[in-house]
XYZ file of C-alpha atoms in Angstrom:
681
model
C -35.417 18.040 24.077
C -37.189 14.914 22.853
C -37.810 16.573 19.510
C -34.069 17.378 19.168
C -33.085 13.829 20.101
C -35.617 12.484 17.603
C -34.228 14.710 14.857
C -30.663 13.605 15.668
C -31.733 9.967 15.650
C -33.427 10.275 12.266
C -30.440 12.052 10.748
C -27.621 10.118 12.415
C -26.383 8.770 9.074
C -26.117 12.304 7.639
C -24.442 13.584 10.815
C -21.893 10.788 10.603
C -21.114 11.650 6.970
C -20.589 15.309 7.886
C -18.278 14.279 10.738
C -16.328 11.932 8.422
C -16.056 14.707 5.828
C -14.704 17.271 8.311
C -12.387 14.801 10.115
C -10.901 13.547 6.823
C -10.373 17.098 5.575
C -8.582 18.020 8.799
C -6.323 14.960 8.748
C -5.367 15.410 5.086
C -4.559 19.110 5.585
C -2.465 18.187 8.634
C -0.371 15.873 6.431
C 0.053 18.443 3.652
C 3.333 20.429 3.424
C 3.116 23.691 5.344
C 4.391 25.999 2.660
C 3.327 27.804 -0.467
C 2.824 25.953 -3.748
C 4.795 27.172 -6.765
C 2.215 28.050 -9.415
C 4.386 27.266 -12.447
C 5.255 23.899 -13.921
C 8.520 23.668 -15.818
C 10.830 20.978 -17.144
C 14.508 21.070 -17.907
C 15.171 21.447 -21.621
C 11.613 22.603 -22.378
C 10.452 26.125 -23.364
C 8.928 28.400 -20.716
C 5.183 28.317 -21.519
C 4.129 31.314 -19.411
C 4.537 35.059 -19.730
C 7.824 36.716 -18.786
C 8.621 35.879 -15.157
C 9.942 38.572 -12.815
C 11.124 37.940 -9.273
C 8.154 38.519 -6.906
C 10.638 39.094 -4.077
C 14.374 38.981 -3.506
C 15.829 35.499 -3.068
C 19.090 33.622 -3.181
C 20.142 31.260 -5.950
C 20.778 27.813 -4.540
C 23.742 25.754 -5.650
C 22.789 22.530 -7.373
C 23.354 19.150 -5.746
C 26.418 18.383 -7.876
C 28.159 21.612 -6.889
C 27.460 21.041 -3.209
C 28.702 17.455 -3.481
C 31.916 18.618 -5.180
C 32.556 21.201 -2.445
C 31.939 18.596 0.215
C 34.368 16.208 -1.475
C 36.980 18.951 -1.657
C 36.636 19.567 2.072
C 37.090 15.867 2.805
C 40.173 15.730 0.588
C 41.787 18.821 2.244
C 40.884 18.079 5.861
C 43.936 17.283 8.063
C 43.358 13.933 9.814
C 43.812 13.544 13.578
C 45.805 10.760 15.242
C 45.848 9.891 18.939
C 49.174 9.264 20.643
C 49.038 6.741 23.446
C 50.339 8.264 26.662
C 53.141 6.548 28.679
C 53.814 3.819 26.124
C 57.399 4.967 25.449
C 58.447 4.553 29.102
C 56.784 1.149 29.176
C 58.731 0.089 26.062
C 62.038 1.279 27.673
C 61.384 -0.709 30.839
C 60.557 -3.846 28.861
C 63.677 -3.324 26.730
C 65.982 -3.157 29.772
C 64.373 -6.231 31.298
C 64.738 -8.352 28.158
C 68.313 -7.088 27.587
C 69.382 -8.179 31.088
C 67.769 -11.542 30.516
C 69.426 -12.261 27.138
C 72.859 -10.468 27.330
C 75.910 -12.806 27.721
C 79.371 -11.184 28.110
C 81.237 -13.778 26.074
C 79.104 -13.294 22.975
C 79.302 -9.518 22.505
C 82.211 -7.157 22.025
C 80.628 -4.203 23.842
C 79.257 -3.895 27.366
C 75.649 -4.194 28.364
C 75.546 -0.528 29.352
C 76.666 0.546 25.873
C 74.015 -1.669 24.234
C 71.440 -0.305 26.688
C 72.402 3.273 25.848
C 72.205 2.568 22.128
C 68.804 0.826 22.570
C 67.359 3.721 24.591
C 68.433 6.188 21.903
C 66.832 3.970 19.257
C 63.548 3.881 21.246
C 63.546 7.692 21.466
C 64.277 7.882 17.738
C 61.545 5.348 16.908
C 58.929 7.196 18.961
C 60.053 10.682 17.918
C 56.708 11.160 16.083
C 55.050 7.844 16.660
C 54.666 4.263 15.473
C 51.689 2.788 13.659
C 50.846 -0.743 12.530
C 47.940 0.281 10.266
C 47.886 1.207 6.580
C 46.196 4.545 5.737
C 45.338 6.069 2.340
C 47.619 9.089 2.759
C 50.716 10.121 0.779
C 54.030 10.847 2.491
C 53.529 14.613 2.322
C 50.063 14.526 3.922
C 49.892 16.854 6.897
C 48.518 15.223 10.074
C 47.735 16.280 13.630
C 49.128 14.254 16.522
C 46.952 14.594 19.622
C 48.796 13.846 22.885
C 46.463 14.628 25.823
C 45.571 18.279 25.255
C 48.563 18.991 23.050
C 48.296 18.851 19.271
C 51.376 18.870 17.095
C 51.805 18.853 13.327
C 53.652 16.216 11.368
C 53.758 14.701 7.931
C 52.506 11.190 7.412
C 55.945 9.934 6.393
C 57.285 10.888 9.859
C 55.176 8.158 11.389
C 57.165 4.962 11.551
C 55.526 1.905 10.008
C 56.173 -1.220 12.096
C 57.392 -3.128 9.012
C 60.213 -0.530 8.646
C 61.440 -0.999 12.230
C 64.507 -3.079 11.203
C 65.779 -0.256 8.944
C 65.781 2.241 11.847
C 67.493 -0.237 14.214
C 70.227 -0.962 11.646
C 71.237 2.687 11.169
C 73.653 2.988 14.200
C 75.450 -0.210 13.046
C 75.832 0.703 9.402
C 79.722 0.809 9.681
C 80.129 -1.848 12.350
C 82.444 -4.866 11.687
C 80.085 -7.321 13.358
C 76.289 -7.529 13.345
C 75.850 -9.418 16.606
C 74.877 -6.308 18.494
C 72.431 -5.312 15.747
C 70.847 -8.761 15.779
C 70.407 -8.589 19.545
C 68.787 -5.164 19.424
C 66.504 -6.131 16.544
C 65.436 -9.229 18.423
C 64.614 -7.313 21.592
C 63.096 -4.174 20.029
C 60.843 -6.165 17.690
C 59.373 -7.761 20.800
C 58.880 -4.618 22.849
C 58.028 -1.892 20.303
C 54.242 -1.344 19.968
C 52.062 0.992 17.934
C 51.254 4.174 19.845
C 49.450 6.153 17.123
C 45.873 5.443 16.019
C 43.559 7.305 13.660
C 40.942 9.404 15.517
C 37.944 8.904 13.220
C 35.421 10.715 15.456
C 37.449 13.916 15.800
C 38.331 13.920 12.090
C 34.684 13.448 11.038
C 33.563 16.103 13.500
C 36.018 18.542 11.952
C 34.831 17.620 8.436
C 31.177 18.025 9.490
C 31.833 21.462 11.001
C 33.532 22.601 7.801
C 30.725 21.209 5.642
C 28.245 23.194 7.702
C 30.104 26.361 6.717
C 29.482 25.700 3.011
C 27.379 28.484 1.599
C 24.390 26.841 -0.158
C 23.833 29.995 -2.172
C 25.756 31.244 -5.169
C 24.069 34.541 -5.827
C 21.074 36.829 -5.271
C 18.139 37.790 -7.453
C 16.734 41.205 -6.650
C 12.976 41.811 -6.522
C 11.622 42.720 -9.936
C 14.530 41.231 -11.844
C 13.601 39.250 -14.921
C 14.131 35.496 -14.446
C 12.986 34.071 -17.788
C 11.194 35.212 -20.920
C 8.303 33.459 -22.614
C 9.521 30.771 -24.998
C 13.027 30.693 -23.506
C 14.402 27.188 -22.921
C 14.695 26.201 -19.269
C 18.300 25.071 -18.845
C 21.584 25.848 -17.095
C 21.542 28.826 -14.697
C 17.943 29.648 -15.584
C 16.790 26.225 -14.436
C 18.703 26.614 -11.164
C 17.185 30.061 -10.558
C 13.668 28.730 -11.163
C 14.371 25.767 -8.906
C 15.593 28.170 -6.199
C 12.442 30.259 -6.565
C 10.272 27.156 -6.232
C 12.166 26.038 -3.127
C 11.754 29.504 -1.651
C 7.982 29.332 -2.185
C 7.782 25.927 -0.551
C 10.131 26.484 2.380
C 9.823 30.104 3.408
C 8.392 30.865 6.835
C 4.936 32.202 6.351
C 3.415 34.914 8.447
C 0.374 34.125 10.560
C -2.011 35.771 8.101
C -0.438 34.079 5.066
C -0.485 30.746 6.830
C -4.188 31.152 7.563
C -4.894 31.813 3.862
C -2.802 28.788 2.959
C -4.929 26.580 5.205
C -8.117 28.081 3.729
C -6.884 27.286 0.221
C -5.938 23.718 1.094
C -9.251 23.228 2.894
C -11.295 24.343 -0.113
C -9.414 22.048 -2.488
C -9.551 18.994 -0.190
C -13.234 19.539 0.572
C -13.912 19.881 -3.144
C -12.267 16.483 -3.808
C -14.100 14.747 -0.962
C -17.367 16.397 -1.973
C -16.968 14.911 -5.471
C -16.649 11.477 -3.877
C -19.838 11.941 -1.847
C -21.734 13.183 -4.901
C -20.533 10.246 -6.983
C -21.590 7.755 -4.298
C -24.977 9.393 -3.843
C -25.670 9.569 -7.584
C -24.268 6.247 -8.800
C -23.693 4.064 -5.731
C -26.582 4.840 -3.326
C -26.260 1.442 -1.612
C -22.697 2.411 -0.598
C -23.647 6.005 0.218
C -26.318 4.745 2.637
C -23.899 2.311 4.312
C -21.704 4.076 6.893
C -19.323 1.124 7.181
C -18.572 1.110 3.457
C -18.048 4.894 3.326
C -15.730 4.640 6.324
C -13.799 1.879 4.536
C -13.301 4.042 1.438
C -12.172 7.103 3.412
C -9.877 4.950 5.554
C -8.045 3.730 2.431
C -7.697 7.252 1.055
C -6.228 8.507 4.320
C -3.930 5.485 4.535
C -2.429 6.215 1.102
C -1.993 9.898 1.906
C -0.305 9.004 5.191
C 2.087 6.455 3.614
C 3.051 8.835 0.829
C 3.663 11.702 3.287
C 5.912 9.523 5.460
C 7.958 8.352 2.460
C 8.319 11.884 1.033
C 9.540 13.180 4.401
C 12.085 10.346 4.694
C 13.336 10.571 1.106
C 11.261 11.755 -1.843
C 13.112 9.508 -4.312
C 11.347 6.500 -2.781
C 7.869 7.912 -3.492
C 7.203 5.344 -6.236
C 7.772 2.473 -3.772
C 4.380 3.270 -2.198
C 2.009 0.661 -3.704
C -0.749 3.106 -4.671
C -2.306 0.580 -7.085
C -3.426 -1.436 -4.056
C -6.198 1.144 -3.670
C -8.094 0.392 -6.949
C -7.348 -3.319 -6.483
C -8.974 -3.370 -3.050
C -11.962 -1.245 -4.048
C -12.567 -3.347 -7.163
C -12.417 -6.514 -5.043
C -15.097 -5.231 -2.642
C -17.160 -2.958 -4.884
C -16.635 -2.396 -8.606
C -14.092 -1.163 -11.157
C -15.711 2.226 -11.782
C -15.688 3.195 -8.112
C -12.133 1.873 -7.752
C -10.794 4.054 -10.558
C -12.764 7.132 -9.440
C -11.408 6.943 -5.878
C -7.898 6.258 -7.207
C -7.940 9.396 -9.350
C -9.265 11.576 -6.483
C -6.551 10.206 -4.173
C -3.832 11.009 -6.737
C -5.152 14.591 -7.017
C -4.673 14.960 -3.262
C -1.177 13.449 -3.386
C -0.211 15.952 -6.078
C 0.185 18.534 -3.285
C 2.674 16.320 -1.429
C 4.997 14.756 -4.004
C 7.683 16.440 -6.097
C 7.262 16.515 -9.894
C 3.519 16.301 -9.386
C 2.634 16.226 -13.116
C 4.927 13.254 -13.743
C 3.599 11.508 -10.630
C -0.075 12.086 -11.422
C 0.374 10.940 -15.030
C 2.155 7.700 -14.105
C -0.224 6.842 -11.267
C -3.379 7.440 -13.309
C -2.052 5.242 -16.141
C -1.068 2.553 -13.653
C -4.505 2.761 -12.012
C -6.243 2.316 -15.360
C -4.074 -0.712 -16.116
C -4.906 -2.106 -12.683
C -8.634 -1.805 -13.282
C -8.393 -3.282 -16.779
C -6.159 -6.240 -15.912
C -7.048 -7.211 -12.351
C -9.992 -9.607 -12.539
C -10.983 -12.700 -10.601
C -8.458 -12.030 -7.837
C -9.404 -15.302 -6.187
C -7.221 -16.883 -8.879
C -3.690 -16.381 -7.590
C -2.030 -16.196 -11.008
C -4.219 -13.230 -12.021
C -2.776 -10.961 -9.343
C 0.804 -11.799 -10.365
C 0.030 -11.139 -14.032
C -1.683 -7.844 -13.193
C 1.224 -6.713 -10.966
C 3.691 -7.558 -13.741
C 1.763 -5.403 -16.204
C 1.479 -2.539 -13.706
C 5.244 -2.640 -13.077
C 5.969 -2.659 -16.808
C 3.727 0.418 -17.358
C 5.532 2.254 -14.526
C 8.939 1.460 -16.024
C 7.973 2.415 -19.594
C 6.304 5.659 -18.442
C 9.201 6.656 -16.213
C 11.713 5.884 -18.988
C 9.733 8.127 -21.344
C 9.895 11.013 -18.853
C 13.664 10.548 -18.526
C 14.016 10.859 -22.286
C 11.897 14.016 -22.234
C 13.868 15.596 -19.354
C 17.407 14.570 -20.313
C 17.212 14.111 -24.093
C 19.432 11.036 -23.871
C 19.825 7.741 -21.990
C 23.290 8.421 -20.599
C 22.012 9.630 -17.232
C 19.487 6.840 -16.642
C 19.769 5.619 -13.038
C 19.017 1.898 -13.082
C 18.209 1.858 -9.350
C 15.135 4.033 -10.038
C 13.601 1.162 -11.967
C 14.191 -1.017 -8.929
C 11.767 1.175 -6.989
C 8.974 0.170 -9.385
C 9.829 -3.503 -8.907
C 9.598 -2.993 -5.147
C 6.240 -1.242 -5.692
C 5.026 -4.261 -7.661
C 6.130 -6.650 -4.921
C 4.377 -4.501 -2.319
C 1.197 -4.593 -4.425
C 1.091 -8.367 -3.938
C 0.235 -7.544 -0.305
C -3.306 -6.905 -1.607
C -4.366 -10.501 -0.848
C -3.639 -10.478 2.904
C -4.942 -6.918 3.068
C -8.278 -8.038 1.600
C -8.546 -10.695 4.301
C -7.722 -8.121 7.009
C -10.356 -5.691 5.691
C -12.987 -8.444 5.567
C -12.492 -9.079 9.262
C -12.210 -5.415 10.238
C -15.107 -3.986 8.234
C -17.259 -7.072 7.698
C -17.015 -6.838 3.909
C -17.013 -9.701 1.414
C -14.648 -10.106 -1.529
C -14.591 -12.621 -4.379
C -11.849 -14.499 -2.511
C -14.214 -15.155 0.418
C -17.080 -15.956 -1.945
C -14.939 -18.623 -3.597
C -14.276 -20.182 -0.184
C -17.984 -20.058 0.704
C -18.951 -21.695 -2.607
C -17.129 -24.879 -1.661
C -19.881 -27.500 -1.263
C -17.634 -29.455 1.102
C -17.775 -26.670 3.673
C -19.148 -27.602 7.077
C -22.522 -25.847 6.706
C -23.279 -27.090 3.182
C -22.275 -30.629 4.169
C -24.733 -30.387 7.049
C -27.434 -29.172 4.646
C -26.653 -32.083 2.322
C -26.947 -34.597 5.170
C -30.080 -33.222 6.847
C -31.986 -31.970 3.805
C -30.590 -33.599 0.635
C -33.549 -32.485 -1.484
C -33.045 -28.881 -0.415
C -29.320 -29.164 -1.119
C -29.997 -30.396 -4.630
C -32.555 -27.655 -5.141
C -29.976 -25.068 -3.984
C -27.408 -26.358 -6.472
C -29.908 -26.072 -9.330
C -30.902 -22.560 -8.255
C -27.217 -21.603 -8.002
C -26.598 -22.697 -11.599
C -29.669 -20.851 -12.877
C -28.923 -17.687 -10.927
C -25.248 -17.638 -11.923
C -26.120 -17.883 -15.617
C -28.731 -15.123 -15.313
C -26.302 -12.838 -13.436
C -23.637 -13.281 -16.092
C -26.167 -12.379 -18.785
C -26.973 -8.960 -17.284
C -23.526 -8.189 -15.854
C -24.380 -8.703 -12.180
C -22.038 -10.301 -9.612
C -22.377 -13.959 -10.616
C -20.105 -15.271 -7.834
C -22.147 -13.447 -5.184
C -25.442 -14.753 -6.621
C -24.132 -18.326 -6.710
C -23.028 -18.270 -3.094
C -26.294 -16.628 -2.005
C -28.224 -19.375 -3.815
C -26.243 -22.141 -2.139
C -27.110 -20.830 1.334
C -30.569 -19.291 0.788
C -32.529 -22.309 2.140
C -30.294 -23.432 5.035
C -33.208 -22.649 7.383
C -34.986 -25.773 6.094
C -32.499 -27.911 8.056
C -34.580 -27.220 11.187
C -37.661 -29.030 9.771
C -36.549 -30.739 6.554
C -39.524 -33.146 6.189
C -42.005 -30.248 6.047
C -40.629 -29.293 2.630
C -41.696 -31.398 -0.372
C -38.218 -31.800 -1.876
C -37.164 -33.733 1.267
C -40.253 -35.975 1.487
C -39.330 -39.460 0.274
C -42.370 -41.632 1.157
C -45.078 -39.482 -0.464
C -46.251 -38.731 3.088
C -47.101 -35.084 3.455
C -46.497 -34.028 7.069
C -48.663 -30.943 6.526
C -51.790 -33.073 6.197
C -52.045 -33.243 10.002
C -51.569 -29.512 10.511
C -53.752 -26.454 10.129
C -52.928 -24.294 7.112
C -51.799 -21.453 9.435
C -49.392 -23.791 11.288
C -48.055 -25.113 7.987
C -47.593 -21.575 6.689
C -45.811 -20.627 9.900
C -43.311 -23.481 9.409
C -42.775 -22.589 5.755
C -42.320 -18.892 6.515
C -40.136 -19.756 9.526
C -37.394 -21.243 7.392
C -36.328 -17.674 6.508
C -35.919 -16.684 10.183
C -34.249 -20.030 11.001
C -31.917 -19.511 8.049
C -30.859 -16.083 9.338
C -30.195 -17.562 12.797
C -28.106 -20.407 11.406
C -26.191 -18.026 9.140
C -25.340 -15.681 12.007
C -24.347 -18.624 14.183
C -21.954 -19.807 11.444
C -20.697 -16.243 10.899
C -21.794 -15.911 7.283
C -21.281 -12.391 5.862
C -24.224 -9.971 5.884
C -24.217 -9.885 2.071
C -25.019 -13.610 2.044
C -27.612 -13.264 4.813
C -29.359 -10.663 2.607
C -30.166 -13.460 0.122
C -31.738 -15.553 2.904
C -33.883 -12.611 4.043
C -35.084 -11.534 0.595
C -35.406 -14.671 -1.527
C -39.203 -14.771 -0.916
C -39.642 -11.012 -0.457
C -43.098 -10.227 0.970
C -44.921 -12.839 -1.098
C -47.698 -15.148 0.153
C -47.477 -18.825 0.931
C -50.236 -19.084 -1.632
C -51.041 -22.823 -1.393
C -51.873 -22.722 2.332
C -53.569 -19.338 1.992
C -55.977 -20.821 -0.566
C -56.405 -23.925 1.603
C -57.370 -21.772 4.574
C -59.868 -19.863 2.444
C -61.436 -23.111 1.251
C -61.682 -24.674 4.732
C -62.495 -21.627 6.857
C -64.062 -19.301 4.331
C -61.715 -16.477 5.274
C -57.976 -15.969 5.812
C -55.757 -13.116 7.005
C -53.009 -12.482 4.499
C -50.602 -11.393 7.263
C -50.577 -14.959 8.609
C -49.395 -16.312 5.268
C -46.948 -13.605 4.158
C -43.152 -13.785 4.300
C -41.636 -11.075 6.507
C -39.439 -9.646 3.760
C -37.776 -7.380 2.962
C -38.201 -7.330 -0.793
C -35.047 -7.775 -2.913
C -32.968 -4.608 -2.935
C -30.269 -5.447 -5.497
C -30.053 -7.074 -8.897
C -28.434 -10.125 -7.336
C -31.176 -10.711 -4.738
C -33.852 -10.178 -7.427
C -32.177 -12.781 -9.649
C -32.201 -15.280 -6.781
C -35.924 -14.722 -6.121
C -36.747 -15.406 -9.774
C -34.446 -18.421 -10.069
C -35.662 -19.946 -6.802
C -39.343 -19.586 -7.685
C -38.891 -20.907 -11.224
C -36.750 -23.882 -10.186
C -39.136 -24.910 -7.383
C -42.227 -24.569 -9.583
C -40.616 -26.522 -12.421
C -40.779 -29.666 -10.265
C -44.594 -29.585 -10.486
C -44.616 -29.649 -14.292
C -46.043 -32.812 -15.818
C -44.733 -33.794 -19.237
C -42.790 -30.518 -19.609
C -42.466 -29.096 -23.050
C -40.691 -26.007 -24.316
C -44.018 -24.187 -24.596
C -45.083 -25.105 -21.076
C -41.717 -23.987 -19.644
C -41.880 -20.654 -21.459
C -45.385 -19.949 -20.259
C -44.854 -20.882 -16.621
C -41.579 -18.843 -16.424
C -43.484 -15.849 -17.806
C -46.360 -16.437 -15.373
C -44.169 -16.723 -12.241
C -41.909 -13.733 -12.934
C -44.743 -11.515 -14.184
C -46.653 -12.372 -11.024
C -43.716 -11.239 -8.898
C -43.511 -8.008 -10.883
C -47.237 -7.362 -10.394
C -46.739 -7.787 -6.635
C -44.009 -5.110 -6.770
C -41.292 -7.446 -5.501
C -38.601 -5.834 -7.662
C -39.348 -2.167 -6.986
C -36.309 -1.720 -4.717
C -33.871 -3.870 -6.667
C -32.671 -1.357 -9.312
C -33.312 -3.812 -12.134
C -34.715 -2.817 -15.546
C -37.429 -4.438 -17.700
C -34.791 -5.263 -20.280
C -32.677 -7.092 -17.699
C -35.747 -9.018 -16.465
C -36.505 -10.121 -20.045
C -32.908 -11.303 -20.450
C -33.184 -13.248 -17.184
C -36.402 -14.908 -18.377
C -34.661 -15.916 -21.582
C -31.756 -17.517 -19.695
C -34.053 -19.356 -17.264
C -36.136 -20.758 -20.115
C -33.043 -21.939 -21.960
C -31.524 -23.551 -18.853
C -34.756 -25.357 -17.904
C -35.095 -26.681 -21.430
C -31.583 -28.080 -21.122
C -32.326 -29.584 -17.707
C -35.331 -31.476 -19.023
C -33.459 -32.498 -22.207
C -36.290 -31.270 -24.429
C -35.998 -31.986 -28.111
C -37.956 -30.930 -31.156
C -40.793 -33.383 -31.704
C -40.316 -35.148 -35.032
C -43.430 -36.111 -37.072
C -44.346 -39.797 -37.140
């Protein structure tokens, strides 16, 4: 049991990678469409590039979208609209009419009796409400057939049989057309205009329900292709009915209900392809980025971003595939370049696009555009801590999308008449969404503990709380750190290392000296050496202790681990040689372990550069009457000594790069000491 637990403990990193590999494969397959993939790529207006195609099974020919839309429009145009008739309103109008008539009728003013006027008015009300009254304007002609729904009874009528309220006076005036006086007509018009109300309203819900039920009956098919029938010959142009038949066959492949055995083979096929893609990522990391491969957090971060892009694209495609280009896929290489490097960013971007090719329609067009956009992203997005750079890069990415998409439209359509301007708007939205990279970088830094150039820029501010404290407590150390930062940054730029990371690491590498600043010569102002009263072992312990103290201070101030690495490694496993020699001289013997820094040795180019720059800058202060020759020789001596001790064995740095670093350090120190060529007297 103990042996098994020990084996698991030793291989926990490998076990985690296997788990991540399997879990990612499962999640991606779960998001994939559950249908067959059509094995032919074709474009409208282009020749068929494959052998003669015969129907592998019988299938129906689907109507195109335009035909279905036309049929739907025809149904809407021919559907009879429904109108609701308000129950009991006619009786209410009659009662109100009689009441107002009794209140306004005066015998002396009219030449007929109130009963005659009442009788005429009641007939007019019946005539007015024969079909119904409406006060709304509807887009129907007079001959339009309509249904009048009164409770559970539905009657037919034409639209012109409904009385418009504005035509009420014409109906009231008809009984009095031959009358000698218009007093009676005026009275009736006055009363009826007050009491007559609309009793017919358009029933939108019932009408739309009827339209929907009729649309459902539309047959989406327009024919049948029998199994074995020839669909298209090699070299034949894909257009017209042939294109629609091929599109129907592709839809049948992708949407048909698979049997249990077929579905199992489908999953096996997807699994092999997805695992192949993810395996390529692992092999790339192991071969070319071992520091990332051995870091579980960084691998998790990369896989998380791949899964996030697959998830977003799947959701958008399921909602509406035409919005697929709104997904800001170029955020992926932007983020990976910000945290790692351009080569890894582009590699992961391409692998992600290969996975998305199974999800999106027009996969060739999609893959082409996204790869080009990813390349542009990698080439243009640099120094993201400068806000303008991201905007410029996003503008270029958007332009490439638009130009590429326009080119595909020309290829597919052969003209610009059918260009849909709104499609270009999707690329603008994609560009705007890509600007979300900045807040996303900040979120990832907090979630995964990573460091980007944006954070490095903030940490490089010498007015930050920690560096101000270093300046106040140990001004000599602060000045030394600035000098080292300048040297290291120049050396990193020369060999193509991360100069911003090296600079920040140099600024913070000696913060541990704040605990005992006067024990370090750069902070001693009165030529009083506090080590003169201490044993060499005690002095060495204090000197070595500034590394441990620095790590404690860094963690307390929540500095990123990548910066703490510089504090841990800037002396490697070297000896505090001065006190070691002093102990040998005074005691006759000395244990090297008591005078050695705890390490580890530098394990990256950046940490190796800091070790060289720190040692050279500190030693340069002991030079008396420095000359160019002296500087060259002591730089060679210090760095060669570190190489002989094996301090750079783990840092993946070449002899050529070390020689370039020496050259930069020599040049910079010559500039610092303002050395000139000695002129003859």
